[in-house]
PDB file of N, CA and C in Angstrom:
ATOM      1  N   UNK A   1     -20.789 -11.449 -13.127  1.00 75.00           N
ATOM      2  CA  UNK A   1     -21.292 -10.876 -11.896  1.00 75.00           C
ATOM      3  C   UNK A   1     -20.826 -11.714 -10.707  1.00 75.00           C
ATOM      4  N   UNK A   2     -20.888 -11.123  -9.547  1.00 83.00           N
ATOM      5  CA  UNK A   2     -20.542 -11.808  -8.312  1.00 83.00           C
ATOM      6  C   UNK A   2     -21.615 -11.472  -7.284  1.00 83.00           C
ATOM      7  N   UNK A   3     -21.878 -12.412  -6.388  1.00 86.00           N
ATOM      8  CA  UNK A   3     -22.870 -12.187  -5.342  1.00 86.00           C
ATOM      9  C   UNK A   3     -22.211 -12.301  -3.979  1.00 86.00           C
ATOM     10  N   UNK A   4     -22.667 -11.471  -3.042  1.00 87.00           N
ATOM     11  CA  UNK A   4     -22.196 -11.542  -1.663  1.00 87.00           C
ATOM     12  C   UNK A   4     -23.321 -12.162  -0.834  1.00 87.00           C
ATOM     13  N   UNK A   5     -22.953 -13.150  -0.010  1.00 91.00           N
ATOM     14  CA  UNK A   5     -23.932 -13.915   0.751  1.00 91.00           C
ATOM     15  C   UNK A   5     -23.755 -13.694   2.243  1.00 91.00           C
ATOM     16  N   UNK A   6     -24.864 -13.691   2.971  1.00 91.00           N
ATOM     17  CA  UNK A   6     -24.855 -13.666   4.426  1.00 91.00           C
ATOM     18  C   UNK A   6     -25.023 -15.108   4.883  1.00 91.00           C
ATOM     19  N   UNK A   7     -23.984 -15.662   5.504  1.00 92.00           N
ATOM     20  CA  UNK A   7     -24.021 -17.065   5.899  1.00 92.00           C
ATOM     21  C   UNK A   7     -25.019 -17.339   7.017  1.00 92.00           C
ATOM     22  N   UNK A   8     -25.351 -16.313   7.802  1.00 94.00           N
ATOM     23  CA  UNK A   8     -26.336 -16.506   8.879  1.00 94.00           C
ATOM     24  C   UNK A   8     -27.729 -16.711   8.318  1.00 94.00           C
ATOM     25  N   UNK A   9     -28.099 -15.909   7.325  1.00 94.00           N
ATOM     26  CA  UNK A   9     -29.444 -16.008   6.748  1.00 94.00           C
ATOM     27  C   UNK A   9     -29.481 -16.896   5.504  1.00 94.00           C
ATOM     28  N   UNK A  10     -28.277 -17.243   5.016  1.00 93.00           N
ATOM     29  CA  UNK A  10     -28.137 -18.054   3.804  1.00 93.00           C
ATOM     30  C   UNK A  10     -28.808 -17.394   2.600  1.00 93.00           C
ATOM     31  N   UNK A  11     -28.714 -16.070   2.560  1.00 93.00           N
ATOM     32  CA  UNK A  11     -29.297 -15.330   1.454  1.00 93.00           C
ATOM     33  C   UNK A  11     -28.316 -14.318   0.877  1.00 93.00           C
ATOM     34  N   UNK A  12     -28.556 -13.959  -0.362  1.00 91.00           N
ATOM     35  CA  UNK A  12     -27.717 -12.962  -1.037  1.00 91.00           C
ATOM     36  C   UNK A  12     -28.019 -11.582  -0.470  1.00 91.00           C
ATOM     37  N   UNK A  13     -26.961 -10.806  -0.207  1.00 88.00           N
ATOM     38  CA  UNK A  13     -27.129  -9.447   0.312  1.00 88.00           C
ATOM     39  C   UNK A  13     -26.591  -8.394  -0.659  1.00 88.00           C
ATOM     40  N   UNK A  14     -25.955  -8.822  -1.724  1.00 85.00           N
ATOM     41  CA  UNK A  14     -25.435  -7.887  -2.707  1.00 85.00           C
ATOM     42  C   UNK A  14     -25.076  -8.590  -3.997  1.00 85.00           C
ATOM     43  N   UNK A  15     -25.249  -7.884  -5.104  1.00 86.00           N
ATOM     44  CA  UNK A  15     -24.879  -8.425  -6.409  1.00 86.00           C
ATOM     45  C   UNK A  15     -24.035  -7.390  -7.129  1.00 86.00           C
ATOM     46  N   UNK A  16     -22.878  -7.826  -7.581  1.00 86.00           N
ATOM     47  CA  UNK A  16     -21.964  -6.956  -8.305  1.00 86.00           C
ATOM     48  C   UNK A  16     -22.030  -7.331  -9.776  1.00 86.00           C
ATOM     49  N   UNK A  17     -22.642  -6.455 -10.581  1.00 85.00           N
ATOM     50  CA  UNK A  17     -22.817  -6.734 -12.003  1.00 85.00           C
ATOM     51  C   UNK A  17     -22.021  -5.762 -12.843  1.00 85.00           C
ATOM     52  N   UNK A  18     -21.324  -6.314 -13.816  1.00 82.00           N
ATOM     53  CA  UNK A  18     -20.614  -5.515 -14.809  1.00 82.00           C
ATOM     54  C   UNK A  18     -21.419  -5.632 -16.095  1.00 82.00           C
ATOM     55  N   UNK A  19     -22.045  -4.558 -16.502  1.00 80.00           N
ATOM     56  CA  UNK A  19     -22.915  -4.574 -17.671  1.00 80.00           C
ATOM     57  C   UNK A  19     -22.155  -4.863 -18.961  1.00 80.00           C
ATOM     58  N   UNK A  20     -20.832  -4.626 -18.966  1.00 76.00           N
ATOM     59  CA  UNK A  20     -20.041  -4.821 -20.175  1.00 76.00           C
ATOM     60  C   UNK A  20     -19.571  -6.259 -20.380  1.00 76.00           C
ATOM     61  N   UNK A  21     -19.619  -7.062 -19.344  1.00 71.00           N
ATOM     62  CA  UNK A  21     -19.065  -8.402 -19.436  1.00 71.00           C
ATOM     63  C   UNK A  21     -19.967  -9.370 -18.685  1.00 71.00           C
ATOM     64  N   UNK A  22     -20.162 -10.540 -19.246  1.00 79.00           N
ATOM     65  CA  UNK A  22     -21.015 -11.541 -18.615  1.00 79.00           C
ATOM     66  C   UNK A  22     -20.256 -12.857 -18.470  1.00 79.00           C
ATOM     67  N   UNK A  23     -19.028 -12.785 -17.956  1.00 85.00           N
ATOM     68  CA  UNK A  23     -18.197 -13.968 -17.800  1.00 85.00           C
ATOM     69  C   UNK A  23     -17.990 -14.254 -16.318  1.00 85.00           C
ATOM     70  N   UNK A  24     -17.728 -15.523 -15.959  1.00 89.00           N
ATOM     71  CA  UNK A  24     -17.605 -15.899 -14.547  1.00 89.00           C
ATOM     72  C   UNK A  24     -16.421 -15.260 -13.825  1.00 89.00           C
ATOM     73  N   UNK A  25     -16.630 -14.993 -12.540  1.00 91.00           N
ATOM     74  CA  UNK A  25     -15.580 -14.562 -11.622  1.00 91.00           C
ATOM     75  C   UNK A  25     -14.929 -15.815 -11.061  1.00 91.00           C
ATOM     76  N   UNK A  26     -13.602 -15.851 -11.009  1.00 94.00           N
ATOM     77  CA  UNK A  26     -12.884 -17.017 -10.509  1.00 94.00           C
ATOM     78  C   UNK A  26     -12.194 -16.767  -9.173  1.00 94.00           C
ATOM     79  N   UNK A  27     -11.986 -15.498  -8.808  1.00 94.00           N
ATOM     80  CA  UNK A  27     -11.275 -15.184  -7.579  1.00 94.00           C
ATOM     81  C   UNK A  27     -11.804 -13.879  -6.995  1.00 94.00           C
ATOM     82  N   UNK A  28     -11.803 -13.811  -5.657  1.00 94.00           N
ATOM     83  CA  UNK A  28     -12.275 -12.601  -4.985  1.00 94.00           C
ATOM     84  C   UNK A  28     -11.530 -12.435  -3.667  1.00 94.00           C
ATOM     85  N   UNK A  29     -11.145 -11.197  -3.357  1.00 95.00           N
ATOM     86  CA  UNK A  29     -10.579 -10.855  -2.051  1.00 95.00           C
ATOM     87  C   UNK A  29     -11.235  -9.554  -1.580  1.00 95.00           C
ATOM     88  N   UNK A  30     -11.194  -9.322  -0.269  1.00 94.00           N
ATOM     89  CA  UNK A  30     -11.716  -8.099   0.324  1.00 94.00           C
ATOM     90  C   UNK A  30     -10.564  -7.297   0.904  1.00 94.00           C
ATOM     91  N   UNK A  31     -10.710  -5.970   0.902  1.00 94.00           N
ATOM     92  CA  UNK A  31      -9.698  -5.150   1.560  1.00 94.00           C
ATOM     93  C   UNK A  31      -9.876  -5.270   3.074  1.00 94.00           C
ATOM     94  N   UNK A  32      -8.967  -4.662   3.842  1.00 92.00           N
ATOM     95  CA  UNK A  32      -8.943  -4.885   5.293  1.00 92.00           C
ATOM     96  C   UNK A  32     -10.186  -4.404   6.028  1.00 92.00           C
ATOM     97  N   UNK A  33     -10.864  -3.373   5.556  1.00 92.00           N
ATOM     98  CA  UNK A  33     -12.081  -2.921   6.238  1.00 92.00           C
ATOM     99  C   UNK A  33     -13.357  -3.380   5.527  1.00 92.00           C
ATOM    100  N   UNK A  34     -13.209  -4.259   4.553  1.00 90.00           N
ATOM    101  CA  UNK A  34     -14.328  -4.854   3.801  1.00 90.00           C
ATOM    102  C   UNK A  34     -15.204  -3.817   3.113  1.00 90.00           C
ATOM    103  N   UNK A  35     -14.622  -2.682   2.747  1.00 94.00           N
ATOM    104  CA  UNK A  35     -15.380  -1.682   1.992  1.00 94.00           C
ATOM    105  C   UNK A  35     -15.259  -1.909   0.485  1.00 94.00           C
ATOM    106  N   UNK A  36     -14.271  -2.739   0.096  1.00 95.00           N
ATOM    107  CA  UNK A  36     -14.054  -3.034  -1.317  1.00 95.00           C
ATOM    108  C   UNK A  36     -13.893  -4.537  -1.517  1.00 95.00           C
ATOM    109  N   UNK A  37     -14.438  -5.010  -2.634  1.00 94.00           N
ATOM    110  CA  UNK A  37     -14.205  -6.379  -3.083  1.00 94.00           C
ATOM    111  C   UNK A  37     -13.409  -6.295  -4.372  1.00 94.00           C
ATOM    112  N   UNK A  38     -12.458  -7.190  -4.528  1.00 95.00           N
ATOM    113  CA  UNK A  38     -11.619  -7.216  -5.729  1.00 95.00           C
ATOM    114  C   UNK A  38     -11.850  -8.552  -6.399  1.00 95.00           C
ATOM    115  N   UNK A  39     -12.304  -8.515  -7.664  1.00 95.00           N
ATOM    116  CA  UNK A  39     -12.631  -9.751  -8.375  1.00 95.00           C
ATOM    117  C   UNK A  39     -11.766  -9.900  -9.618  1.00 95.00           C
ATOM    118  N   UNK A  40     -11.552 -11.138 -10.001  1.00 94.00           N
ATOM    119  CA  UNK A  40     -10.841 -11.453 -11.233  1.00 94.00           C
ATOM    120  C   UNK A  40     -11.452 -12.703 -11.827  1.00 94.00           C
ATOM    121  N   UNK A  41     -11.401 -12.829 -13.142  1.00 93.00           N
ATOM    122  CA  UNK A  41     -12.027 -13.992 -13.751  1.00 93.00           C
ATOM    123  C   UNK A  41     -11.635 -14.225 -15.187  1.00 93.00           C
ATOM    124  N   UNK A  42     -12.571 -14.816 -15.897  1.00 93.00           N
ATOM    125  CA  UNK A  42     -12.329 -15.250 -17.266  1.00 93.00           C
ATOM    126  C   UNK A  42     -12.095 -14.076 -18.212  1.00 93.00           C
ATOM    127  N   UNK A  43     -12.591 -12.894 -17.883  1.00 92.00           N
ATOM    128  CA  UNK A  43     -12.410 -11.735 -18.773  1.00 92.00           C
ATOM    129  C   UNK A  43     -11.002 -11.134 -18.696  1.00 92.00           C
ATOM    130  N   UNK A  44     -10.096 -11.744 -17.897  1.00 93.00           N
ATOM    131  CA  UNK A  44      -8.693 -11.331 -17.797  1.00 93.00           C
ATOM    132  C   UNK A  44      -8.504  -9.978 -17.126  1.00 93.00           C
ATOM    133  N   UNK A  45      -9.544  -9.459 -16.495  1.00 93.00           N
ATOM    134  CA  UNK A  45      -9.513  -8.131 -15.900  1.00 93.00           C
ATOM    135  C   UNK A  45      -9.772  -8.226 -14.403  1.00 93.00           C
ATOM    136  N   UNK A  46      -9.078  -7.407 -13.623  1.00 95.00           N
ATOM    137  CA  UNK A  46      -9.320  -7.300 -12.187  1.00 95.00           C
ATOM    138  C   UNK A  46     -10.171  -6.061 -11.969  1.00 95.00           C
ATOM    139  N   UNK A  47     -11.249  -6.242 -11.209  1.00 95.00           N
ATOM    140  CA  UNK A  47     -12.164  -5.134 -10.932  1.00 95.00           C
ATOM    141  C   UNK A  47     -12.199  -4.871  -9.434  1.00 95.00           C
ATOM    142  N   UNK A  48     -12.126  -3.595  -9.058  1.00 96.00           N
ATOM    143  CA  UNK A  48     -12.242  -3.184  -7.665  1.00 96.00           C
ATOM    144  C   UNK A  48     -13.622  -2.568  -7.489  1.00 96.00           C
ATOM    145  N   UNK A  49     -14.404  -3.156  -6.576  1.00 95.00           N
ATOM    146  CA  UNK A  49     -15.799  -2.782  -6.369  1.00 95.00           C
ATOM    147  C   UNK A  49     -15.979  -2.039  -5.052  1.00 95.00           C
ATOM    148  N   UNK A  50     -16.833  -1.028  -5.061  1.00 94.00           N
ATOM    149  CA  UNK A  50     -17.311  -0.399  -3.835  1.00 94.00           C
ATOM    150  C   UNK A  50     -18.476  -1.256  -3.354  1.00 94.00           C
ATOM    151  N   UNK A  51     -18.335  -1.887  -2.194  1.00 92.00           N
ATOM    152  CA  UNK A  51     -19.354  -2.826  -1.733  1.00 92.00           C
ATOM    153  C   UNK A  51     -20.674  -2.129  -1.444  1.00 92.00           C
ATOM    154  N   UNK A  52     -20.633  -0.953  -0.836  1.00 91.00           N
ATOM    155  CA  UNK A  52     -21.885  -0.260  -0.494  1.00 91.00           C
ATOM    156  C   UNK A  52     -22.661   0.175  -1.734  1.00 91.00           C
ATOM    157  N   UNK A  53     -21.960   0.691  -2.727  1.00 92.00           N
ATOM    158  CA  UNK A  53     -22.626   1.180  -3.932  1.00 92.00           C
ATOM    159  C   UNK A  53     -22.826   0.108  -4.993  1.00 92.00           C
ATOM    160  N   UNK A  54     -22.127  -1.046  -4.827  1.00 89.00           N
ATOM    161  CA  UNK A  54     -22.180  -2.141  -5.798  1.00 89.00           C
ATOM    162  C   UNK A  54     -21.785  -1.653  -7.196  1.00 89.00           C
ATOM    163  N   UNK A  55     -20.760  -0.801  -7.240  1.00 93.00           N
ATOM    164  CA  UNK A  55     -20.253  -0.224  -8.490  1.00 93.00           C
ATOM    165  C   UNK A  55     -18.755  -0.459  -8.600  1.00 93.00           C
ATOM    166  N   UNK A  56     -18.276  -0.527  -9.832  1.00 93.00           N
ATOM    167  CA  UNK A  56     -16.847  -0.680 -10.078  1.00 93.00           C
ATOM    168  C   UNK A  56     -16.155   0.661  -9.842  1.00 93.00           C
ATOM    169  N   UNK A  57     -15.117   0.663  -9.002  1.00 96.00           N
ATOM    170  CA  UNK A  57     -14.316   1.864  -8.781  1.00 96.00           C
ATOM    171  C   UNK A  57     -13.286   2.021  -9.887  1.00 96.00           C
ATOM    172  N   UNK A  58     -12.599   0.928 -10.218  1.00 95.00           N
ATOM    173  CA  UNK A  58     -11.637   0.934 -11.315  1.00 95.00           C
ATOM    174  C   UNK A  58     -11.298  -0.496 -11.708  1.00 95.00           C
ATOM    175  N   UNK A  59     -10.660  -0.633 -12.862  1.00 94.00           N
ATOM    176  CA  UNK A  59     -10.247  -1.941 -13.359  1.00 94.00           C
ATOM    177  C   UNK A  59      -8.735  -1.936 -13.595  1.00 94.00           C
ATOM    178  N   UNK A  60      -8.163  -3.136 -13.584  1.00 95.00           N
ATOM    179  CA  UNK A  60      -6.739  -3.299 -13.861  1.00 95.00           C
ATOM    180  C   UNK A  60      -6.590  -4.416 -14.886  1.00 95.00           C
ATOM    181  N   UNK A  61      -5.784  -4.161 -15.894  1.00 93.00           N
ATOM    182  CA  UNK A  61      -5.561  -5.135 -16.955  1.00 93.00           C
ATOM    183  C   UNK A  61      -4.084  -5.466 -17.056  1.00 93.00           C
ATOM    184  N   UNK A  62      -3.776  -6.605 -17.650  1.00 93.00           N
ATOM    185  CA  UNK A  62      -2.388  -6.990 -17.826  1.00 93.00           C
ATOM    186  C   UNK A  62      -2.209  -8.477 -18.057  1.00 93.00           C
ATOM    187  N   UNK A  63      -3.155  -9.278 -17.602  1.00 94.00           N
ATOM    188  CA  UNK A  63      -3.078 -10.717 -17.844  1.00 94.00           C
ATOM    189  C   UNK A  63      -3.576 -11.051 -19.247  1.00 94.00           C
ATOM    190  N   UNK A  64      -3.087 -12.164 -19.789  1.00 94.00           N
ATOM    191  CA  UNK A  64      -3.496 -12.616 -21.114  1.00 94.00           C
ATOM    192  C   UNK A  64      -4.333 -13.884 -21.063  1.00 94.00           C
ATOM    193  N   UNK A  65      -4.814 -14.243 -19.877  1.00 95.00           N
ATOM    194  CA  UNK A  65      -5.686 -15.400 -19.697  1.00 95.00           C
ATOM    195  C   UNK A  65      -6.450 -15.198 -18.391  1.00 95.00           C
ATOM    196  N   UNK A  66      -7.253 -16.161 -18.003  1.00 96.00           N
ATOM    197  CA  UNK A  66      -8.112 -16.069 -16.819  1.00 96.00           C
ATOM    198  C   UNK A  66      -7.320 -15.741 -15.562  1.00 96.00           C
ATOM    199  N   UNK A  67      -7.825 -14.794 -14.767  1.00 96.00           N
ATOM    200  CA  UNK A  67      -7.252 -14.495 -13.458  1.00 96.00           C
ATOM    201  C   UNK A  67      -7.798 -15.549 -12.492  1.00 96.00           C
ATOM    202  N   UNK A  68      -6.890 -16.326 -11.891  1.00 96.00           N
ATOM    203  CA  UNK A  68      -7.323 -17.459 -11.073  1.00 96.00           C
ATOM    204  C   UNK A  68      -7.066 -17.285  -9.579  1.00 96.00           C
ATOM    205  N   UNK A  69      -6.301 -16.277  -9.183  1.00 96.00           N
ATOM    206  CA  UNK A  69      -6.042 -16.073  -7.760  1.00 96.00           C
ATOM    207  C   UNK A  69      -5.522 -14.686  -7.495  1.00 96.00           C
ATOM    208  N   UNK A  70      -5.784 -14.203  -6.273  1.00 97.00           N
ATOM    209  CA  UNK A  70      -5.320 -12.878  -5.865  1.00 97.00           C
ATOM    210  C   UNK A  70      -5.059 -12.883  -4.370  1.00 97.00           C
ATOM    211  N   UNK A  71      -4.153 -12.012  -3.945  1.00 96.00           N
ATOM    212  CA  UNK A  71      -3.861 -11.846  -2.517  1.00 96.00           C
ATOM    213  C   UNK A  71      -3.417 -10.412  -2.283  1.00 96.00           C
ATOM    214  N   UNK A  72      -3.981  -9.786  -1.251  1.00 95.00           N
ATOM    215  CA  UNK A  72      -3.565  -8.437  -0.855  1.00 95.00           C
ATOM    216  C   UNK A  72      -2.414  -8.524   0.133  1.00 95.00           C
ATOM    217  N   UNK A  73      -1.498  -7.563   0.055  1.00 94.00           N
ATOM    218  CA  UNK A  73      -0.425  -7.494   1.037  1.00 94.00           C
ATOM    219  C   UNK A  73      -1.031  -7.146   2.397  1.00 94.00           C
ATOM    220  N   UNK A  74      -0.332  -7.454   3.495  1.00 92.00           N
ATOM    221  CA  UNK A  74      -0.867  -7.175   4.828  1.00 92.00           C
ATOM    222  C   UNK A  74      -1.279  -5.715   5.047  1.00 92.00           C
ATOM    223  N   UNK A  75      -0.563  -4.773   4.433  1.00 92.00           N
ATOM    224  CA  UNK A  75      -0.932  -3.364   4.595  1.00 92.00           C
ATOM    225  C   UNK A  75      -1.962  -2.892   3.571  1.00 92.00           C
ATOM    226  N   UNK A  76      -2.373  -3.771   2.650  1.00 90.00           N
ATOM    227  CA  UNK A  76      -3.403  -3.438   1.668  1.00 90.00           C
ATOM    228  C   UNK A  76      -2.942  -2.571   0.513  1.00 90.00           C
ATOM    229  N   UNK A  77      -1.646  -2.320   0.410  1.00 93.00           N
ATOM    230  CA  UNK A  77      -1.137  -1.434  -0.639  1.00 93.00           C
ATOM    231  C   UNK A  77      -0.871  -2.148  -1.951  1.00 93.00           C
ATOM    232  N   UNK A  78      -0.645  -3.463  -1.901  1.00 95.00           N
ATOM    233  CA  UNK A  78      -0.291  -4.211  -3.103  1.00 95.00           C
ATOM    234  C   UNK A  78      -1.218  -5.403  -3.289  1.00 95.00           C
ATOM    235  N   UNK A  79      -1.520  -5.693  -4.540  1.00 96.00           N
ATOM    236  CA  UNK A  79      -2.316  -6.862  -4.906  1.00 96.00           C
ATOM    237  C   UNK A  79      -1.450  -7.745  -5.799  1.00 96.00           C
ATOM    238  N   UNK A  80      -1.342  -9.003  -5.443  1.00 96.00           N
ATOM    239  CA  UNK A  80      -0.644  -9.977  -6.276  1.00 96.00           C
ATOM    240  C   UNK A  80      -1.707 -10.821  -6.955  1.00 96.00           C
ATOM    241  N   UNK A  81      -1.626 -10.933  -8.281  1.00 97.00           N
ATOM    242  CA  UNK A  81      -2.594 -11.745  -9.021  1.00 97.00           C
ATOM    243  C   UNK A  81      -1.855 -12.770  -9.867  1.00 97.00           C
ATOM    244  N   UNK A  82      -2.486 -13.926 -10.026  1.00 96.00           N
ATOM    245  CA  UNK A  82      -1.919 -14.941 -10.916  1.00 96.00           C
ATOM    246  C   UNK A  82      -2.966 -15.336 -11.941  1.00 96.00           C
ATOM    247  N   UNK A  83      -2.474 -15.916 -13.031  1.00 96.00           N
ATOM    248  CA  UNK A  83      -3.331 -16.174 -14.179  1.00 96.00           C
ATOM    249  C   UNK A  83      -2.948 -17.484 -14.853  1.00 96.00           C
ATOM    250  N   UNK A  84      -3.866 -17.981 -15.667  1.00 95.00           N
ATOM    251  CA  UNK A  84      -3.607 -19.186 -16.457  1.00 95.00           C
ATOM    252  C   UNK A  84      -2.531 -18.954 -17.520  1.00 95.00           C
ATOM    253  N   UNK A  85      -2.111 -17.701 -17.728  1.00 93.00           N
ATOM    254  CA  UNK A  85      -1.023 -17.421 -18.665  1.00 93.00           C
ATOM    255  C   UNK A  85       0.353 -17.609 -18.006  1.00 93.00           C
ATOM    256  N   UNK A  86       0.354 -18.185 -16.780  1.00 92.00           N
ATOM    257  CA  UNK A  86       1.581 -18.451 -16.009  1.00 92.00           C
ATOM    258  C   UNK A  86       2.287 -17.175 -15.553  1.00 92.00           C
ATOM    259  N   UNK A  87       1.536 -16.111 -15.353  1.00 89.00           N
ATOM    260  CA  UNK A  87       2.148 -14.868 -14.901  1.00 89.00           C
ATOM    261  C   UNK A  87       1.656 -14.493 -13.514  1.00 89.00           C
ATOM    262  N   UNK A  88       2.512 -13.784 -12.788  1.00 89.00           N
ATOM    263  CA  UNK A  88       2.180 -13.137 -11.527  1.00 89.00           C
ATOM    264  C   UNK A  88       2.382 -11.652 -11.749  1.00 89.00           C
ATOM    265  N   UNK A  89       1.399 -10.845 -11.348  1.00 89.00           N
ATOM    266  CA  UNK A  89       1.498  -9.394 -11.500  1.00 89.00           C
ATOM    267  C   UNK A  89       1.243  -8.770 -10.156  1.00 89.00           C
ATOM    268  N   UNK A  90       2.098  -7.810  -9.784  1.00 83.00           N
ATOM    269  CA  UNK A  90       1.925  -7.076  -8.528  1.00 83.00           C
ATOM    270  C   UNK A  90       1.369  -5.705  -8.829  1.00 83.00           C
TER     271      UNK A  90
END
């Protein structure tokens, strides 16, 4: 799961839970209008979340080890992810 925090109030304002997996998230990025959060972690899967609904929109697989970093392209069309398996996937 992942939590979203409000730094002004220092409190959690959202929790993103995947009922199928209980492993830590290692990386997170937001899309340009902050309507989606993209997480990756120990489960080797990238999940795209709808922030308002706190639900998974879709998942992406392809890494063979922990997803440790992600970056969206400036136009938001591409996601680059890296993993402990020494791979980069676009």
